[in-house]
XYZ file of C-alpha atoms in Angstrom:
686
model
C -13.211 10.676 10.394
C -15.997 11.294 12.924
C -15.397 9.643 15.830
C -17.970 10.026 18.320
C -18.263 6.196 18.740
C -16.833 3.252 17.144
C -19.682 1.534 15.106
C -19.443 -2.194 14.268
C -21.831 -4.308 11.795
C -22.975 -6.229 14.771
C -24.230 -5.423 18.488
C -20.401 -5.688 19.357
C -19.840 -1.982 20.740
C -17.179 -2.296 23.066
C -14.031 -4.013 23.939
C -12.222 -5.308 26.902
C -9.151 -7.034 27.815
C -11.279 -10.270 28.981
C -12.740 -10.358 25.300
C -9.157 -9.925 24.106
C -7.783 -12.715 26.493
C -9.841 -14.910 24.466
C -7.764 -18.168 23.687
C -6.062 -18.074 20.512
C -7.721 -20.913 19.018
C -11.145 -19.693 19.659
C -13.376 -19.876 16.559
C -13.938 -16.852 14.351
C -17.490 -15.164 14.454
C -20.160 -16.380 11.575
C -20.782 -12.841 10.568
C -17.446 -10.966 10.932
C -17.451 -7.563 12.365
C -15.544 -4.559 11.114
C -14.983 -1.060 12.584
C -16.705 1.956 10.933
C -15.413 4.988 12.899
C -18.066 7.369 11.821
C -21.049 7.205 14.121
C -23.267 8.882 11.467
C -22.025 6.254 8.481
C -24.575 4.141 6.257
C -22.958 0.904 5.685
C -22.853 -0.144 2.558
C -21.441 -3.455 3.179
C -22.836 -7.285 2.784
C -23.911 -8.458 -0.529
C -22.888 -7.285 -3.575
C -22.501 -8.789 -7.437
C -19.366 -9.532 -8.413
C -17.662 -10.652 -11.813
C -14.494 -11.072 -13.073
C -12.877 -9.336 -16.267
C -9.950 -10.987 -17.316
C -10.029 -9.318 -20.578
C -10.053 -5.802 -19.226
C -12.950 -5.221 -21.636
C -15.345 -4.173 -19.024
C -14.888 -0.016 -19.354
C -14.914 -0.186 -22.863
C -18.193 -2.174 -22.877
C -19.570 -0.056 -20.137
C -20.368 -2.596 -17.342
C -21.336 0.258 -15.104
C -24.497 0.989 -17.100
C -27.713 -0.024 -15.267
C -29.032 -1.508 -17.987
C -26.103 -3.774 -18.163
C -27.065 -5.491 -15.062
C -27.389 -9.184 -15.960
C -27.754 -11.397 -12.358
C -27.593 -14.569 -14.004
C -23.987 -13.673 -14.989
C -22.785 -12.438 -11.609
C -21.972 -13.667 -8.373
C -22.997 -13.051 -4.714
C -20.165 -12.308 -2.540
C -19.661 -10.254 0.809
C -17.875 -7.233 1.145
C -15.110 -6.125 2.393
C -14.440 -8.919 0.056
C -10.882 -10.496 -0.928
C -11.551 -11.958 -4.566
C -7.719 -13.620 -4.172
C -8.663 -16.055 -1.457
C -12.462 -16.509 -2.839
C -12.543 -20.217 -4.027
C -14.135 -19.142 -7.138
C -11.255 -16.864 -7.997
C -8.256 -17.554 -5.852
C -5.208 -15.737 -7.287
C -6.724 -14.102 -9.784
C -4.753 -11.041 -11.009
C -6.651 -8.693 -13.227
C -9.516 -6.704 -12.974
C -12.998 -7.456 -11.201
C -16.348 -5.468 -11.174
C -18.319 -4.949 -7.728
C -22.152 -3.928 -8.015
C -24.406 -2.887 -5.283
C -27.774 -1.437 -5.466
C -29.119 0.848 -2.200
C -32.177 3.029 -1.980
C -31.860 6.724 -1.300
C -34.022 9.279 -0.264
C -32.348 12.864 -1.614
C -32.051 15.568 1.098
C -31.426 19.354 0.565
C -28.671 21.495 2.035
C -26.242 18.337 3.068
C -23.538 16.619 1.679
C -23.131 13.243 0.905
C -19.538 11.449 0.727
C -18.943 7.798 -0.330
C -15.959 6.537 1.592
C -13.609 3.653 1.003
C -11.360 2.406 3.871
C -9.383 0.373 1.379
C -9.485 -1.024 -2.238
C -6.709 -2.987 -2.976
C -5.176 -1.794 -5.724
C -6.700 0.239 -8.635
C -9.959 1.256 -8.518
C -12.671 3.276 -10.523
C -15.879 3.926 -9.150
C -19.154 5.182 -10.698
C -22.645 5.545 -9.284
C -25.879 5.387 -11.472
C -23.860 5.587 -14.804
C -21.511 8.372 -13.863
C -18.014 8.043 -12.917
C -16.991 9.833 -9.513
C -13.529 9.132 -9.490
C -10.747 6.857 -9.261
C -7.985 5.741 -6.616
C -4.309 3.949 -7.030
C -3.161 2.665 -3.612
C -4.189 -0.415 -1.732
C -4.180 -0.038 2.055
C -5.144 3.724 2.284
C -8.408 5.740 2.933
C -10.202 7.586 0.082
C -13.767 9.661 -0.482
C -15.855 11.040 -3.223
C -18.468 13.767 -2.950
C -21.430 12.262 -4.443
C -24.185 14.514 -3.738
C -24.917 15.334 -7.006
C -24.987 11.746 -8.322
C -27.603 10.484 -6.225
C -31.167 10.043 -7.061
C -34.365 9.158 -5.417
C -35.064 5.600 -5.694
C -32.728 2.806 -6.222
C -29.066 3.785 -6.618
C -26.281 1.628 -8.635
C -22.759 1.796 -7.107
C -20.048 0.053 -9.391
C -16.302 -0.418 -8.374
C -13.934 -1.745 -10.819
C -10.741 -3.151 -8.947
C -7.363 -4.186 -10.526
C -4.821 -5.721 -8.304
C -2.331 -6.058 -10.674
C 0.647 -5.088 -9.449
C 3.165 -7.127 -11.331
C 4.285 -4.226 -12.790
C 7.441 -1.685 -12.293
C 5.398 1.367 -12.150
C 2.942 0.473 -8.778
C 3.474 0.648 -5.451
C 3.922 -1.773 -4.051
C 5.241 -3.247 -7.412
C 7.793 -5.147 -9.225
C 11.370 -4.203 -9.225
C 13.413 -3.459 -12.610
C 16.660 -4.131 -11.514
C 17.481 -7.031 -13.581
C 18.207 -9.888 -11.362
C 16.572 -13.213 -12.234
C 13.284 -14.253 -9.959
C 13.710 -11.040 -7.732
C 11.055 -8.931 -9.470
C 8.017 -8.861 -7.263
C 7.305 -8.183 -3.299
C 7.033 -11.289 -0.684
C 3.535 -10.636 -0.302
C 0.748 -11.620 -2.169
C -1.374 -8.680 -3.878
C -4.804 -9.684 -2.417
C -7.359 -7.718 -4.348
C -10.630 -6.711 -3.639
C -12.802 -4.178 -1.572
C -10.854 -5.337 1.370
C -12.222 -2.878 3.874
C -15.649 -1.157 4.890
C -17.495 0.823 2.204
C -20.003 3.649 3.529
C -21.790 6.664 3.270
C -21.757 9.864 5.561
C -24.344 12.544 5.213
C -22.373 16.071 6.058
C -23.811 20.017 6.460
C -22.490 21.906 3.686
C -19.611 23.313 6.017
C -17.926 20.813 7.651
C -14.835 19.067 8.948
C -12.715 16.912 6.839
C -9.914 16.308 9.385
C -8.422 17.502 12.552
C -4.689 17.166 13.406
C -3.909 17.144 17.219
C -0.497 18.026 18.122
C 0.191 17.770 21.970
C 3.376 19.219 23.726
C 3.945 18.427 27.294
C 6.287 20.109 29.665
C 7.746 17.507 31.519
C 9.480 19.544 34.228
C 5.838 21.429 35.090
C 3.784 18.655 34.167
C 1.835 20.569 31.826
C 0.808 20.389 28.398
C -0.126 22.549 25.300
C -2.546 20.949 23.064
C -2.841 22.540 19.372
C -5.597 21.791 16.609
C -5.614 22.115 13.108
C -9.098 22.043 11.422
C -9.614 21.183 7.942
C -12.844 22.614 7.025
C -14.556 22.230 3.686
C -17.413 24.697 2.365
C -19.216 23.170 -0.036
C -21.728 25.669 -0.245
C -22.228 28.504 -2.814
C -21.265 31.113 -0.907
C -18.410 32.186 1.588
C -18.743 31.200 5.148
C -16.920 31.849 8.381
C -17.613 28.730 10.903
C -17.610 29.332 14.476
C -15.177 26.736 16.149
C -15.776 25.369 19.601
C -13.712 22.609 21.267
C -13.910 20.522 24.187
C -11.650 18.211 25.887
C -12.674 15.397 27.755
C -10.700 13.154 30.310
C -12.200 10.190 31.588
C -15.565 11.395 29.767
C -15.491 14.472 31.874
C -15.016 17.812 29.916
C -11.941 20.209 31.232
C -12.381 23.443 32.135
C -10.066 25.369 29.265
C -9.423 28.322 27.637
C -8.996 27.991 23.804
C -7.240 30.632 21.360
C -9.188 29.935 18.117
C -8.093 31.676 14.723
C -11.335 31.319 12.160
C -11.588 32.736 8.942
C -13.621 33.256 5.863
C -13.583 29.975 3.657
C -14.589 30.811 -0.001
C -17.470 29.079 -1.472
C -16.069 25.410 -2.921
C -12.637 25.909 -0.928
C -10.993 24.313 1.872
C -9.130 25.928 4.888
C -7.320 24.701 7.880
C -8.052 26.562 10.955
C -6.005 26.527 13.911
C -6.480 26.578 17.906
C -4.484 26.092 21.063
C -5.122 25.498 24.328
C -3.080 24.771 27.867
C -3.774 21.691 30.297
C -2.793 22.633 34.045
C -0.409 19.830 35.722
C -3.568 18.348 37.548
C -4.961 18.122 34.132
C -2.189 15.943 32.552
C -1.960 12.253 32.255
C 0.555 11.247 30.026
C 0.216 8.494 27.578
C 2.658 5.696 27.974
C 2.950 1.931 27.096
C 1.524 0.473 30.899
C -0.456 3.932 31.343
C -1.946 4.701 28.017
C -4.182 7.689 29.169
C -6.324 8.601 26.134
C -8.296 11.987 26.096
C -11.032 12.732 23.244
C -11.311 16.353 21.728
C -14.818 17.361 20.286
C -14.756 19.952 17.495
C -17.570 21.820 16.459
C -17.472 23.330 13.495
C -20.900 25.578 12.217
C -23.255 22.466 12.388
C -20.524 19.652 12.261
C -19.312 17.913 14.914
C -16.144 15.569 14.942
C -14.746 13.659 17.855
C -10.864 12.484 18.193
C -8.991 10.152 20.911
C -5.278 11.672 21.494
C -2.897 11.368 24.254
C -0.265 13.483 25.645
C 3.627 12.064 25.314
C 6.625 13.303 24.357
C 8.862 11.324 21.899
C 12.626 12.318 21.057
C 15.582 11.087 20.439
C 18.670 11.844 22.860
C 22.091 10.322 21.504
C 21.912 6.539 21.052
C 18.598 6.310 23.029
C 14.914 7.124 22.326
C 13.031 8.590 25.029
C 9.006 8.384 26.036
C 8.109 10.920 28.448
C 11.686 11.740 29.358
C 12.615 8.031 30.078
C 14.816 5.712 27.586
C 13.249 2.440 26.730
C 14.360 -0.567 25.213
C 11.628 -2.867 23.917
C 10.977 -5.948 21.786
C 8.737 -5.901 18.729
C 7.462 -8.326 15.938
C 6.415 -7.729 12.050
C 2.839 -8.799 11.414
C 2.082 -9.312 7.621
C -1.805 -9.253 6.936
C -2.686 -12.714 5.916
C -4.990 -15.146 7.141
C -5.880 -18.658 5.529
C -9.114 -18.010 3.876
C -9.083 -14.643 4.042
C -5.760 -12.704 2.435
C -5.824 -9.316 3.773
C -9.484 -8.643 5.205
C -8.935 -7.862 8.857
C -12.166 -8.706 10.899
C -12.114 -7.305 14.054
C -11.835 -10.926 15.789
C -8.699 -11.373 13.811
C -7.211 -7.698 14.621
C -8.223 -8.533 18.459
C -6.708 -11.648 18.367
C -3.290 -10.376 16.503
C -3.174 -7.559 19.152
C -3.251 -9.951 22.197
C -0.798 -12.514 20.872
C 2.020 -9.689 19.944
C 1.266 -7.832 23.294
C 1.995 -10.920 25.096
C 4.530 -11.985 23.274
C 6.440 -8.741 24.249
C 5.992 -7.154 20.519
C 5.353 -3.742 21.733
C 7.670 -1.355 19.512
C 7.613 -2.442 15.989
C 7.112 -1.487 12.174
C 4.106 -3.456 11.926
C 4.389 -4.275 8.051
C 5.197 -2.650 4.791
C 2.093 -0.913 4.123
C -0.799 0.718 6.306
C -3.222 -2.118 8.225
C -6.689 -1.784 9.798
C -6.727 1.481 11.903
C -8.439 -0.686 14.299
C -5.089 -2.182 15.334
C -4.034 1.638 15.923
C -7.080 1.912 18.333
C -6.249 -1.051 20.428
C -2.670 0.386 20.448
C -3.638 3.502 21.714
C -5.874 1.922 24.568
C -3.615 -0.960 25.507
C -0.035 0.693 24.737
C 1.741 -0.170 21.778
C 4.468 1.727 20.179
C 4.381 1.606 16.203
C 6.395 2.891 12.995
C 4.072 3.161 10.320
C 5.803 2.604 6.410
C 4.805 3.546 2.974
C 5.082 2.361 -0.224
C 8.792 1.790 -1.152
C 9.348 -1.761 -0.526
C 13.204 -2.398 -2.420
C 12.483 0.123 -5.192
C 15.430 0.262 -7.322
C 17.345 3.518 -8.478
C 15.879 4.227 -11.452
C 12.082 3.674 -9.667
C 13.291 6.101 -6.993
C 14.093 8.884 -9.268
C 10.959 8.679 -11.491
C 8.800 11.260 -10.680
C 5.418 9.440 -11.247
C 6.505 6.920 -8.837
C 7.556 9.869 -6.595
C 4.120 11.241 -6.575
C 2.443 8.076 -5.926
C 4.286 7.557 -2.942
C 3.846 10.863 -1.562
C -0.040 10.606 -2.016
C 0.085 6.915 -0.474
C 2.294 8.562 2.668
C -0.235 11.702 2.927
C -3.429 9.226 3.284
C -1.523 7.002 5.713
C -0.388 10.073 7.829
C -3.611 12.150 7.650
C -5.378 8.917 8.643
C -3.200 7.927 11.608
C -1.498 11.206 12.905
C -3.921 11.357 16.095
C -2.810 8.033 17.396
C -0.173 8.055 20.062
C 0.811 4.921 19.689
C 2.354 5.940 16.376
C 5.630 7.429 17.245
C 7.615 7.573 14.013
C 6.840 7.012 10.359
C 9.400 5.142 7.877
C 9.663 5.983 4.074
C 10.599 2.715 2.884
C 12.547 -0.837 3.236
C 15.624 -2.402 1.912
C 16.087 -0.117 -0.848
C 19.212 0.966 -2.638
C 20.217 3.402 -0.263
C 24.053 3.656 -0.667
C 23.051 4.859 -4.251
C 22.661 8.349 -4.989
C 19.275 7.737 -5.516
C 18.478 6.216 -2.612
C 20.033 9.124 -0.767
C 17.876 11.628 -2.592
C 15.034 9.776 -2.131
C 15.424 9.527 2.024
C 16.423 13.302 2.248
C 13.530 14.178 0.135
C 10.487 12.123 1.257
C 11.555 12.669 4.910
C 11.540 16.369 4.324
C 8.102 15.972 2.973
C 6.900 13.851 5.322
C 8.082 16.408 8.207
C 5.870 19.075 6.809
C 2.814 16.899 6.810
C 3.740 15.553 9.999
C 6.690 17.173 12.153
C 5.675 15.596 15.451
C 7.104 12.265 14.809
C 10.444 10.679 14.273
C 11.380 9.224 10.818
C 13.510 6.435 9.687
C 14.035 3.630 7.095
C 14.661 0.085 7.089
C 18.045 -0.535 5.969
C 19.405 -3.751 4.761
C 23.014 -2.313 3.578
C 24.550 -1.112 6.923
C 25.810 -4.136 8.078
C 29.172 -4.018 6.746
C 29.196 -1.860 3.369
C 29.262 1.459 4.403
C 32.533 3.048 5.481
C 31.470 6.761 6.408
C 28.240 8.043 7.540
C 27.682 9.995 4.247
C 28.165 6.528 2.378
C 24.482 5.625 3.361
C 20.991 7.269 3.780
C 20.616 6.722 7.623
C 22.482 10.118 7.706
C 19.131 11.508 7.177
C 17.218 9.699 9.940
C 16.300 10.258 13.464
C 17.044 6.780 14.532
C 18.428 3.914 12.733
C 16.220 0.833 11.489
C 18.171 -2.080 10.187
C 17.205 -5.330 8.676
C 19.906 -8.045 10.231
C 19.921 -11.883 9.418
C 23.093 -13.183 10.677
C 26.277 -11.840 12.112
C 24.342 -9.468 14.614
C 26.992 -8.444 16.881
C 29.513 -7.396 13.940
C 26.655 -5.870 12.080
C 25.615 -3.905 15.142
C 28.826 -2.921 16.426
C 29.607 -1.313 12.940
C 26.429 0.430 12.542
C 27.281 2.075 15.994
C 30.697 3.075 14.857
C 29.080 4.490 11.744
C 26.444 6.734 13.962
C 27.394 6.506 17.863
C 24.964 9.481 18.333
C 21.654 7.736 17.034
C 19.765 4.937 18.355
C 19.678 1.396 16.475
C 16.308 -0.252 16.060
C 16.760 -3.537 14.409
C 13.399 -3.434 12.176
C 13.911 -6.846 11.070
C 15.855 -10.278 12.557
C 14.653 -14.017 12.837
C 15.100 -17.426 10.860
C 12.527 -19.706 9.924
C 10.785 -22.811 11.784
C 11.774 -25.300 8.938
C 15.349 -24.362 8.875
C 18.433 -25.941 10.951
C 17.022 -27.522 13.589
C 13.148 -26.684 13.198
C 10.929 -25.253 15.408
C 13.725 -25.813 18.088
C 16.530 -24.250 16.235
C 14.372 -21.166 15.626
C 13.736 -20.778 19.241
C 17.176 -21.088 20.246
C 18.305 -18.948 17.584
C 16.150 -16.089 19.452
C 17.624 -16.803 22.758
C 21.282 -16.510 21.198
C 20.848 -13.259 19.592
C 19.400 -11.633 22.528
C 22.468 -12.512 24.589
C 24.792 -9.967 21.871
C 21.862 -7.454 21.722
C 21.882 -7.356 25.751
C 25.341 -6.236 25.386
C 24.627 -3.453 23.180
C 23.204 -0.552 25.142
C 22.650 1.502 21.879
C 19.777 -1.108 20.573
C 16.460 0.407 21.812
C 14.141 -2.315 19.672
C 14.395 -5.346 18.347
C 11.501 -6.329 16.014
C 11.122 -10.415 15.019
C 10.544 -11.061 11.214
C 7.823 -12.162 11.521
C 5.058 -12.701 13.925
C 3.125 -15.021 11.809
C 3.180 -17.062 8.602
C 2.074 -15.367 5.652
C 1.611 -16.599 1.643
C 3.985 -15.215 -1.100
C 5.126 -15.885 -4.390
C 8.776 -15.309 -3.700
C 11.334 -17.551 -4.466
C 12.023 -19.972 -1.328
C 8.457 -20.299 -0.114
C 7.052 -23.578 0.715
C 4.913 -25.585 -1.363
C 1.984 -25.113 0.866
C 2.383 -21.285 -0.376
C 3.559 -20.043 3.140
C 7.038 -18.714 4.285
C 7.392 -19.811 7.586
C 8.989 -17.192 9.912
C 6.547 -16.629 12.475
C 5.988 -17.255 16.182
C 2.847 -18.368 15.109
C 1.509 -20.072 12.242
C -0.618 -18.798 9.469
C -3.656 -20.058 11.679
C -2.166 -18.104 14.926
C -1.318 -21.426 16.578
C 1.778 -20.592 18.768
C 5.306 -22.520 17.925
C 8.142 -23.341 20.328
C 9.572 -19.821 19.696
C 6.372 -18.143 21.026
C 6.964 -18.648 25.245
C 10.579 -18.273 24.337
C 10.120 -14.750 22.818
C 7.495 -13.799 25.680
C 10.453 -14.721 28.284
C 13.531 -13.047 26.498
C 11.172 -9.694 25.967
C 9.507 -9.380 29.622
C 10.851 -6.710 31.491
C 10.399 -8.908 34.644
C 12.553 -11.657 35.800
C 11.197 -13.868 38.324
C 13.697 -15.996 40.538
C 12.697 -18.405 43.500
C 15.078 -17.502 46.626
C 13.502 -19.582 49.172
C 10.336 -21.820 50.120
C 9.756 -22.391 53.701
C 7.578 -25.488 54.546
C 4.807 -24.407 57.186
C 2.409 -26.076 59.369
C -1.122 -27.426 58.293
C -0.260 -27.359 54.942
C 0.633 -22.970 55.016
C 4.022 -22.433 53.562
C 6.055 -19.266 52.298
C 7.630 -18.850 49.011
C 9.882 -16.019 48.590
C 10.724 -14.980 45.055
C 13.071 -11.898 43.830
C 11.272 -9.836 41.321
C 13.500 -7.862 38.881
C 13.160 -5.103 36.375
C 15.473 -5.636 33.923
C 17.972 -3.365 33.471
C 19.733 -4.268 29.765
C 17.255 -5.556 27.406
C 13.981 -5.274 27.322
C 14.503 -2.176 30.049
C 11.397 0.344 31.408
C 10.005 0.953 34.553
C 7.445 -1.350 36.260
C 4.283 0.406 37.553
C 0.900 -0.898 38.449
C 2.044 -4.504 37.514
C 0.322 -7.402 39.328
C 1.736 -11.359 39.954
C -0.876 -13.957 40.220
C 0.445 -17.314 41.983
C -2.113 -19.636 41.935
C -5.405 -17.901 43.114
C -3.897 -15.201 44.651
C -2.774 -11.784 43.081
C -0.353 -9.437 44.797
C 0.314 -5.934 43.626
C 4.340 -5.625 42.959
C 6.138 -2.925 43.819
C 7.057 -0.143 41.535
C 10.933 -0.643 39.836
C 12.825 1.099 37.857
C 15.195 -0.685 35.204
C 17.587 -2.737 37.057
C 15.991 -2.746 40.345
C 14.795 -5.786 42.431
C 12.615 -6.814 45.461
C 11.743 -9.949 47.579
C 8.478 -10.714 47.432
C 7.048 -13.522 50.028
C 3.857 -15.046 49.063
C 1.703 -17.552 51.300
C 1.148 -20.705 49.809
C -1.377 -23.136 50.737
C -1.743 -27.099 50.219
C 0.637 -29.623 48.824
C 1.066 -29.207 44.913
C 4.458 -29.681 44.317
C 4.522 -26.647 41.824
C 2.519 -23.242 41.678
C 1.824 -21.512 38.663
C 3.571 -17.770 38.316
C 2.017 -15.219 36.127
C 2.848 -11.569 36.071
C 0.008 -8.879 34.758
C 0.514 -5.871 33.274
C -1.371 -2.873 34.282
C -3.259 -3.086 31.030
C -4.636 -6.737 32.027
C -1.878 -8.526 29.351
C 0.567 -11.087 30.531
C 4.147 -10.113 30.657
C 5.681 -13.688 31.626
C 4.470 -16.991 33.151
C 6.688 -19.657 34.862
C 6.320 -22.532 37.183
C 8.021 -22.519 40.155
C 9.111 -25.696 42.172
C 7.801 -25.571 45.903
C 10.794 -27.396 47.780
């Protein structure tokens, strides 16, 4: 979790808005890059040996042994690797083996940690013939201390991966509700070592994780910053590490006074140390969607240094509104399924950047991204350029029997903890979801919601909590009939009858904000792409009439593969406003227009002498939906750029623009302070 820099597998060491603004059809790099967050990482990416094990015989036959490596019976693959989309093994379900030999020189007084950012789904890991551990869960990071298993010279790392989630005891997995052809998740069980693998070298007393909690005083403009530092003592003697902390703003250290609580950590144990400081009003720059100000915390524990980015912002519920830094907002969003032709669930940097830009410029800025944990690089971009994210773990339509099963509860908690501990310093993550479309009117669903939110709040009390319900639309008669009674804000998946459904939900829970976590229609439905775009505009009319709706997240941003009934013969479900290859559909510019906070209207055009004219535009900050303050926006008219006046929701200002030449129309673009387009249109010059 070291974050002094962002290391990639190439010379790409920085990201700019210019790069993010590349055309969506741009070719992918020949050698995809994947971020590794630790600056001291030793990557184990690249060429590995690979073989299938359809009979599941490998463990009993000890395929992890060094003397069993027969290269003529294996294939070469490049890790990160998704075997489900490799043409040689496409859609294989079962166990597969990865083998990597690397050279090593042992050191004393250090610990060596082996990290996996994600392996789908179950993994068993051996080093030099010794089993070092196993893991279950396909989208969250895990690690092992391999100091004692390493040797001088060549070392053999072996990973057995099993992607068989066609079971009722895996998360995700099959449902056991007994309905015909309704047993499995709506996305593909893409298997493999799907994210980076690497080693880090640590001192014997080192920091495993830092949780940063910020509390701004909006009235005074000050803030309190707390750090909870988890330190592992892997030495043979007790240790009392000295803690030093530094906050950097714009890469410059702030002058602060810290209160630290340290203690002796027994040999072989882990402890959480705490520190706290206060920032003055001149030191506080709040993080929000259009001004995503970031800080860096450097934590020194003994000989170890860890750096983490964070933002100062306040997220809270007030009546039927969600407030960001004391101001209500209403923002559009979209669900992103991790799927790309030929790559499956791999997320190289170029794809994450492309998806982020397309979503941001479509007005998709407040969403539950998906039913599982995506690449952390997406959250880095969300922190840097502004996006509000609900991150969700595991429970996709679990049945009452599954939700009551102790083993399933243990697995969910483990996946949730791994997700939260990875993501809790991201200011873009404002809420956690404890599931999607489960039986929330049943006693089991009610218990699950109450118990899992209580568990999650113990881990992270700084976020809001919700789950995506599919049963609120008409079923519950009383608020206590459905598990949304336990959430901070309502999340509802609504496909049709939107006005009636939203009114029913608001009647049940008048003091809770309503977030539409899923809505939409397919591009091959009634009216095709034209019908999809029209549906989007029609539903927005109803949403704008209901001030208690704070967000609307389209299902989906992109098309995705599935084995669920109703999938097209090409294997894709065409719900996206972009296709599987990210080519925008007709609905894309419609979504951009409907979810832009800016309205542009021509009010006058005066023809002048010598080809110099005056165009008057009325610029309005929407006051219904979406709604948020405009600050630092820029309007570009042809080659002319003009700073827009700051506007609160509902306010308007006229803007007089000089126009030169004799063109019949001019292209107008409005750009956010972070460099992304929010709306664009062509204005007739007459």
